Amino acid sequence: MGYSPIVTIRILAVEDDSHIARLLERELGRLGYVLRRADTAAAAVQELRRETPHLLLLDLGLPDRDGSDLLRDLRAAGDTLPVICLTARDRPVERVGGLRAGADDYLVKPFDVAELDARIQAVLRRADRAVPQEVVVGGLRLAADEARLFGIDGLVALTPRELHVLRRLLKNAGRVVTKAQLTETLAALNEDIGDKTIEVYVHRIRHKIQGNGVEIVTVRGFGYLLRAIA
Ligand code: CA
């Protein structure tokens, strides 16, 4: 399934263990994902009808139905939604069942959230090969989905427009990006661009990325250059 790299990644977590579900909600939320929860296979089907997520986290031991049966039905219907199965450590047969049913990956509980994040990114990347790798400059890291920027202290809150401008600078780190190029980036968002628009965004971005070992240098008459501070 393809997805636009600028949107937030929506995940549906199907998990009946409320402790794990809450942990997923909290930790994945902290990483910038938007999580919805379903605690039964039936609730999952309803959620999937309501809105298609970018990825499904599927516990295989659900109260009303086996998760792998639900997955088999989805695949039989031609649904290519990326799926990561969550399986219990003491039930290796579940893992095999999940993969046979069409899971893209699986994770054994209890799992490490950093590992889950890496697997989510890998599965999404495989699902859409146009999605580039993450970009790291100084203490800043643009996730492979291009929707989330991390600094030394975690997720950096940016507006979509700030993200557009900063993405362009990050992906061209060490090179001058002209004002015309940045203007073009914002025009793609139907932004009304006045004389000072780019200056205003760069000013805001500088403020937000402070303390992450990165600077945006003004190159008079040309544009801006982002680089790691030596
Ligand atoms: Ca369960």
mmCIF file of C-alpha atoms and ligand atoms in Angstrom:
data_model
loop_
_atom_site.group_PDB
_atom_site.id
_atom_site.type_symbol
_atom_site.label_atom_id
_atom_site.label_comp_id
_atom_site.label_asym_id
_atom_site.label_seq_id
_atom_site.Cartn_x
_atom_site.Cartn_y
_atom_site.Cartn_z
ATOM 1 C CA MET A 1 0.000 0.000 0.000
ATOM 2 C CA GLY A 2 1.352 3.423 -0.862
ATOM 3 C CA TYR A 3 1.196 6.363 1.466
ATOM 4 C CA SER A 4 2.038 10.018 1.213
ATOM 5 C CA PRO A 5 5.241 10.723 3.131
ATOM 6 C CA ILE A 6 3.923 13.964 4.594
ATOM 7 C CA VAL A 7 0.932 12.554 6.404
ATOM 8 C CA THR A 8 1.099 11.194 9.903
ATOM 9 C CA ILE A 9 1.394 7.422 10.050
ATOM 10 C CA ARG A 10 -1.820 5.912 11.360
ATOM 11 C CA ILE A 11 -1.616 2.563 13.080
ATOM 12 C CA LEU A 12 -4.427 0.308 14.209
ATOM 13 C CA ALA A 13 -3.395 -1.811 17.171
ATOM 14 C CA VAL A 14 -5.551 -4.886 17.724
ATOM 15 C CA GLU A 15 -4.712 -6.028 21.214
ATOM 16 C CA ASP A 16 -6.942 -7.252 24.021
ATOM 17 C CA ASP A 17 -4.352 -6.869 26.767
ATOM 18 C CA SER A 18 -5.140 -3.353 27.989
ATOM 19 C CA HIS A 19 -1.721 -2.970 29.598
ATOM 20 C CA ILE A 20 0.060 -3.602 26.289
ATOM 21 C CA ALA A 21 -2.491 -1.517 24.369
ATOM 22 C CA ARG A 22 -1.912 1.466 26.654
ATOM 23 C CA LEU A 23 1.838 1.035 26.394
ATOM 24 C CA LEU A 24 1.582 1.008 22.595
ATOM 25 C CA GLU A 25 -0.609 4.083 22.622
ATOM 26 C CA ARG A 26 1.751 6.010 24.871
ATOM 27 C CA GLU A 27 5.076 4.967 23.379
ATOM 28 C CA LEU A 28 4.094 5.043 19.712
ATOM 29 C CA GLY A 29 2.350 8.362 20.331
ATOM 30 C CA ARG A 30 5.589 9.708 21.719
ATOM 31 C CA LEU A 31 7.276 8.613 18.485
ATOM 32 C CA GLY A 32 4.756 10.601 16.443
ATOM 33 C CA TYR A 33 2.461 7.819 15.273
ATOM 34 C CA VAL A 34 -1.288 8.137 15.567
ATOM 35 C CA LEU A 35 -2.646 5.009 17.159
ATOM 36 C CA ARG A 36 -6.175 3.643 17.220
ATOM 37 C CA ARG A 37 -7.082 0.626 19.279
ATOM 38 C CA ALA A 38 -9.358 -2.348 18.901
ATOM 39 C CA ASP A 39 -9.567 -5.072 21.522
ATOM 40 C CA THR A 40 -11.337 -7.752 19.510
ATOM 41 C CA ALA A 41 -11.216 -9.039 15.930
ATOM 42 C CA ALA A 42 -14.779 -7.772 15.418
ATOM 43 C CA ALA A 43 -13.833 -4.272 16.587
ATOM 44 C CA ALA A 44 -10.799 -4.388 14.273
ATOM 45 C CA VAL A 45 -13.011 -5.164 11.270
ATOM 46 C CA GLN A 46 -15.236 -2.196 12.158
ATOM 47 C CA GLU A 47 -12.242 0.128 12.532
ATOM 48 C CA LEU A 48 -10.833 -1.037 9.198
ATOM 49 C CA ARG A 49 -14.150 -0.242 7.507
ATOM 50 C CA ARG A 50 -14.159 3.211 9.055
ATOM 51 C CA GLU A 51 -10.620 4.217 8.108
ATOM 52 C CA THR A 52 -7.675 2.467 6.496
ATOM 53 C CA PRO A 53 -4.543 2.722 8.632
ATOM 54 C CA HIS A 54 -1.033 2.655 7.191
ATOM 55 C CA LEU A 55 -0.187 -0.372 9.271
ATOM 56 C CA LEU A 56 -1.867 -2.988 11.440
ATOM 57 C CA LEU A 57 -0.374 -4.262 14.694
ATOM 58 C CA LEU A 58 -2.141 -7.523 15.298
ATOM 59 C CA ASP A 59 -2.138 -9.594 18.445
ATOM 60 C CA LEU A 60 -2.747 -13.183 17.425
ATOM 61 C CA GLY A 61 -4.425 -14.268 20.645
ATOM 62 C CA LEU A 62 -7.695 -12.325 20.552
ATOM 63 C CA PRO A 63 -10.733 -13.170 22.673
ATOM 64 C CA ASP A 64 -13.277 -13.601 19.872
ATOM 65 C CA ARG A 65 -11.143 -14.945 17.071
ATOM 66 C CA ASP A 66 -7.638 -16.004 16.180
ATOM 67 C CA GLY A 67 -5.713 -12.995 14.826
ATOM 68 C CA SER A 68 -4.221 -15.104 12.043
ATOM 69 C CA ASP A 69 -7.746 -16.000 10.836
ATOM 70 C CA LEU A 70 -8.579 -12.316 10.633
ATOM 71 C CA LEU A 71 -5.358 -11.714 8.693
ATOM 72 C CA ARG A 72 -6.061 -14.627 6.345
ATOM 73 C CA ASP A 73 -9.463 -13.093 5.556
ATOM 74 C CA LEU A 74 -7.889 -9.702 4.817
ATOM 75 C CA ARG A 75 -5.329 -11.236 2.482
ATOM 76 C CA ALA A 76 -7.951 -13.408 0.807
ATOM 77 C CA ALA A 77 -9.883 -10.209 0.082
ATOM 78 C CA GLY A 78 -6.779 -8.794 -1.611
ATOM 79 C CA ASP A 79 -5.866 -6.375 1.171
ATOM 80 C CA THR A 80 -2.124 -5.630 1.129
ATOM 81 C CA LEU A 81 -2.165 -3.530 4.301
ATOM 82 C CA PRO A 82 1.219 -3.896 6.075
ATOM 83 C CA VAL A 83 0.764 -6.127 9.143
ATOM 84 C CA ILE A 84 3.068 -6.810 12.074
ATOM 85 C CA CYS A 85 1.898 -9.630 14.344
ATOM 86 C CA LEU A 86 2.428 -9.578 18.073
ATOM 87 C CA THR A 87 2.874 -13.037 19.497
ATOM 88 C CA ALA A 88 3.340 -14.532 22.936
ATOM 89 C CA ARG A 89 6.810 -15.802 23.718
ATOM 90 C CA ASP A 90 5.610 -19.214 24.786
ATOM 91 C CA ARG A 91 3.644 -19.876 21.620
ATOM 92 C CA PRO A 92 6.127 -20.228 18.739
ATOM 93 C CA VAL A 93 3.446 -21.908 16.651
ATOM 94 C CA GLU A 94 1.610 -18.542 16.567
ATOM 95 C CA ARG A 95 4.518 -16.897 14.818
ATOM 96 C CA VAL A 96 4.526 -19.414 11.997
ATOM 97 C CA GLY A 97 0.752 -19.160 11.766
ATOM 98 C CA GLY A 98 0.957 -15.362 11.538
ATOM 99 C CA LEU A 99 3.555 -15.397 8.782
ATOM 100 C CA ARG A 100 1.695 -18.097 6.859
ATOM 101 C CA ALA A 101 -1.462 -16.008 7.136
ATOM 102 C CA GLY A 102 0.343 -13.124 5.439
ATOM 103 C CA ALA A 103 2.033 -11.020 8.109
ATOM 104 C CA ASP A 104 4.926 -8.826 6.959
ATOM 105 C CA ASP A 105 6.769 -9.272 10.229
ATOM 106 C CA TYR A 106 6.210 -10.356 13.806
ATOM 107 C CA LEU A 107 7.408 -9.353 17.232
ATOM 108 C CA VAL A 108 7.467 -11.477 20.362
ATOM 109 C CA LYS A 109 6.018 -9.982 23.549
ATOM 110 C CA PRO A 110 7.347 -8.385 25.643
ATOM 111 C CA PHE A 111 9.014 -6.244 23.025
ATOM 112 C CA ASP A 112 11.247 -3.231 22.947
ATOM 113 C CA VAL A 113 9.494 -0.128 21.573
ATOM 114 C CA ALA A 114 12.615 1.009 19.700
ATOM 115 C CA GLU A 115 12.674 -2.341 17.941
ATOM 116 C CA LEU A 116 8.982 -2.092 17.136
ATOM 117 C CA ASP A 117 9.566 1.394 15.673
ATOM 118 C CA ALA A 118 12.414 0.073 13.512
ATOM 119 C CA ARG A 119 10.241 -2.778 12.263
ATOM 120 C CA ILE A 120 7.329 -0.457 11.515
ATOM 121 C CA GLN A 121 9.652 1.740 9.465
ATOM 122 C CA ALA A 122 11.123 -1.280 7.653
ATOM 123 C CA VAL A 123 7.703 -2.710 6.821
ATOM 124 C CA LEU A 124 6.422 0.671 5.589
ATOM 125 C CA ARG A 125 9.558 1.112 3.505
ATOM 126 C CA ARG A 126 9.070 -2.263 1.893
ATOM 127 C CA ALA A 127 5.421 -1.411 1.274
ATOM 128 C CA ASP A 128 6.365 1.770 -0.547
ATOM 129 C CA ARG A 129 9.829 1.735 -2.056
ATOM 130 C CA ALA A 130 9.616 5.396 -2.959
ATOM 131 C CA VAL A 131 9.994 6.307 0.693
ATOM 132 C CA PRO A 132 13.579 7.380 1.290
ATOM 133 C CA GLN A 133 15.856 6.484 4.166
ATOM 134 C CA GLU A 134 16.107 8.623 7.256
ATOM 135 C CA VAL A 135 18.268 11.744 7.086
ATOM 136 C CA VAL A 136 20.625 12.552 9.965
ATOM 137 C CA VAL A 137 22.375 15.919 10.379
ATOM 138 C CA GLY A 138 23.991 16.806 13.699
ATOM 139 C CA GLY A 139 21.486 15.935 16.421
ATOM 140 C CA LEU A 140 18.526 16.011 14.021
ATOM 141 C CA ARG A 141 17.017 12.924 12.467
ATOM 142 C CA LEU A 142 14.274 13.013 9.863
ATOM 143 C CA ALA A 143 12.476 9.646 10.022
ATOM 144 C CA ALA A 144 12.207 7.594 6.849
ATOM 145 C CA ASP A 145 8.497 8.443 6.625
ATOM 146 C CA GLU A 146 9.571 12.125 6.332
ATOM 147 C CA ALA A 147 6.720 13.079 8.621
ATOM 148 C CA ARG A 148 8.614 13.124 11.904
ATOM 149 C CA LEU A 149 11.696 15.015 12.985
ATOM 150 C CA PHE A 150 13.635 13.999 16.074
ATOM 151 C CA GLY A 151 16.090 16.110 18.000
ATOM 152 C CA ILE A 152 18.294 15.275 20.966
ATOM 153 C CA ASP A 153 15.266 15.561 23.289
ATOM 154 C CA GLY A 154 12.843 13.608 21.111
ATOM 155 C CA LEU A 155 10.142 14.565 18.667
ATOM 156 C CA VAL A 156 10.361 18.170 17.399
ATOM 157 C CA ALA A 157 6.910 19.711 16.966
ATOM 158 C CA LEU A 158 6.681 21.394 13.563
ATOM 159 C CA THR A 159 3.771 22.673 11.522
ATOM 160 C CA PRO A 160 3.367 20.978 8.116
ATOM 161 C CA ARG A 161 4.796 24.077 6.410
ATOM 162 C CA GLU A 162 7.795 24.278 8.695
ATOM 163 C CA LEU A 163 8.352 20.584 8.075
ATOM 164 C CA HIS A 164 8.279 21.131 4.310
ATOM 165 C CA VAL A 165 10.896 23.878 4.465
ATOM 166 C CA LEU A 166 13.139 22.053 6.920
ATOM 167 C CA ARG A 167 12.932 18.789 4.985
ATOM 168 C CA ARG A 168 14.230 20.534 1.895
ATOM 169 C CA LEU A 169 17.130 22.029 3.869
ATOM 170 C CA LEU A 170 17.941 18.737 5.618
ATOM 171 C CA LYS A 171 17.959 16.721 2.427
ATOM 172 C CA ASN A 172 20.357 19.261 0.915
ATOM 173 C CA ALA A 173 22.485 19.678 4.038
ATOM 174 C CA GLY A 174 25.784 21.397 3.292
ATOM 175 C CA ARG A 175 24.422 22.900 0.068
ATOM 176 C CA VAL A 176 22.698 26.204 -0.552
ATOM 177 C CA VAL A 177 18.959 25.960 -1.110
ATOM 178 C CA THR A 178 17.778 29.057 -2.936
ATOM 179 C CA LYS A 179 14.855 31.132 -1.792
ATOM 180 C CA ALA A 180 13.186 30.271 -5.094
ATOM 181 C CA GLN A 181 13.422 26.552 -4.270
ATOM 182 C CA LEU A 182 11.966 27.063 -0.806
ATOM 183 C CA THR A 183 9.213 29.214 -2.291
ATOM 184 C CA GLU A 184 8.419 26.390 -4.693
ATOM 185 C CA THR A 185 8.271 23.947 -1.759
ATOM 186 C CA LEU A 186 5.653 26.076 -0.016
ATOM 187 C CA ALA A 187 3.743 26.774 -3.225
ATOM 188 C CA ALA A 188 3.095 23.027 -3.368
ATOM 189 C CA LEU A 189 1.024 23.542 -0.201
ATOM 190 C CA ASN A 190 -0.973 26.387 -1.784
ATOM 191 C CA GLU A 191 0.732 28.786 0.538
ATOM 192 C CA ASP A 192 0.428 32.475 -0.284
ATOM 193 C CA ILE A 193 4.027 33.540 -0.438
ATOM 194 C CA GLY A 194 4.944 37.105 0.285
ATOM 195 C CA ASP A 195 8.381 38.677 0.292
ATOM 196 C CA LYS A 196 9.120 37.774 3.874
ATOM 197 C CA THR A 197 7.416 34.383 4.063
ATOM 198 C CA ILE A 198 10.576 32.309 3.778
ATOM 199 C CA GLU A 199 12.401 34.481 6.309
ATOM 200 C CA VAL A 200 9.548 34.015 8.753
ATOM 201 C CA TYR A 201 9.616 30.213 8.428
ATOM 202 C CA VAL A 202 13.381 30.004 8.685
ATOM 203 C CA HIS A 203 13.264 32.179 11.782
ATOM 204 C CA ARG A 204 10.698 29.871 13.424
ATOM 205 C CA ILE A 205 12.576 26.747 12.408
ATOM 206 C CA ARG A 206 15.870 28.072 13.788
ATOM 207 C CA HIS A 207 14.147 28.606 17.098
ATOM 208 C CA LYS A 208 12.654 25.105 17.145
ATOM 209 C CA ILE A 209 15.846 23.240 16.269
ATOM 210 C CA GLN A 210 18.083 25.161 18.661
ATOM 211 C CA GLY A 211 20.424 23.031 20.747
ATOM 212 C CA ASN A 212 20.629 20.148 18.288
ATOM 213 C CA GLY A 213 24.064 20.908 16.842
ATOM 214 C CA VAL A 214 22.662 22.234 13.575
ATOM 215 C CA GLU A 215 22.584 25.736 12.143
ATOM 216 C CA ILE A 216 20.836 27.369 9.210
ATOM 217 C CA VAL A 217 23.184 29.870 7.613
ATOM 218 C CA THR A 218 21.827 32.775 5.557
ATOM 219 C CA VAL A 219 23.703 33.061 2.273
ATOM 220 C CA ARG A 220 22.939 36.615 1.252
ATOM 221 C CA GLY A 221 21.371 36.993 -2.150
ATOM 222 C CA PHE A 222 21.000 33.207 -2.594
ATOM 223 C CA GLY A 223 19.196 31.429 0.166
ATOM 224 C CA TYR A 224 19.965 29.182 3.080
ATOM 225 C CA LEU A 225 22.301 26.385 3.995
ATOM 226 C CA LEU A 226 21.777 23.922 6.792
ATOM 227 C CA ARG A 227 24.795 22.242 8.342
ATOM 228 C CA ALA A 228 25.997 20.509 11.450
ATOM 229 C CA ILE A 229 27.886 22.787 13.804
ATOM 230 C CA ALA A 230 31.457 21.499 14.011
HETATM 231 CA CA CA B 1 -4.033 -11.438 23.526
#
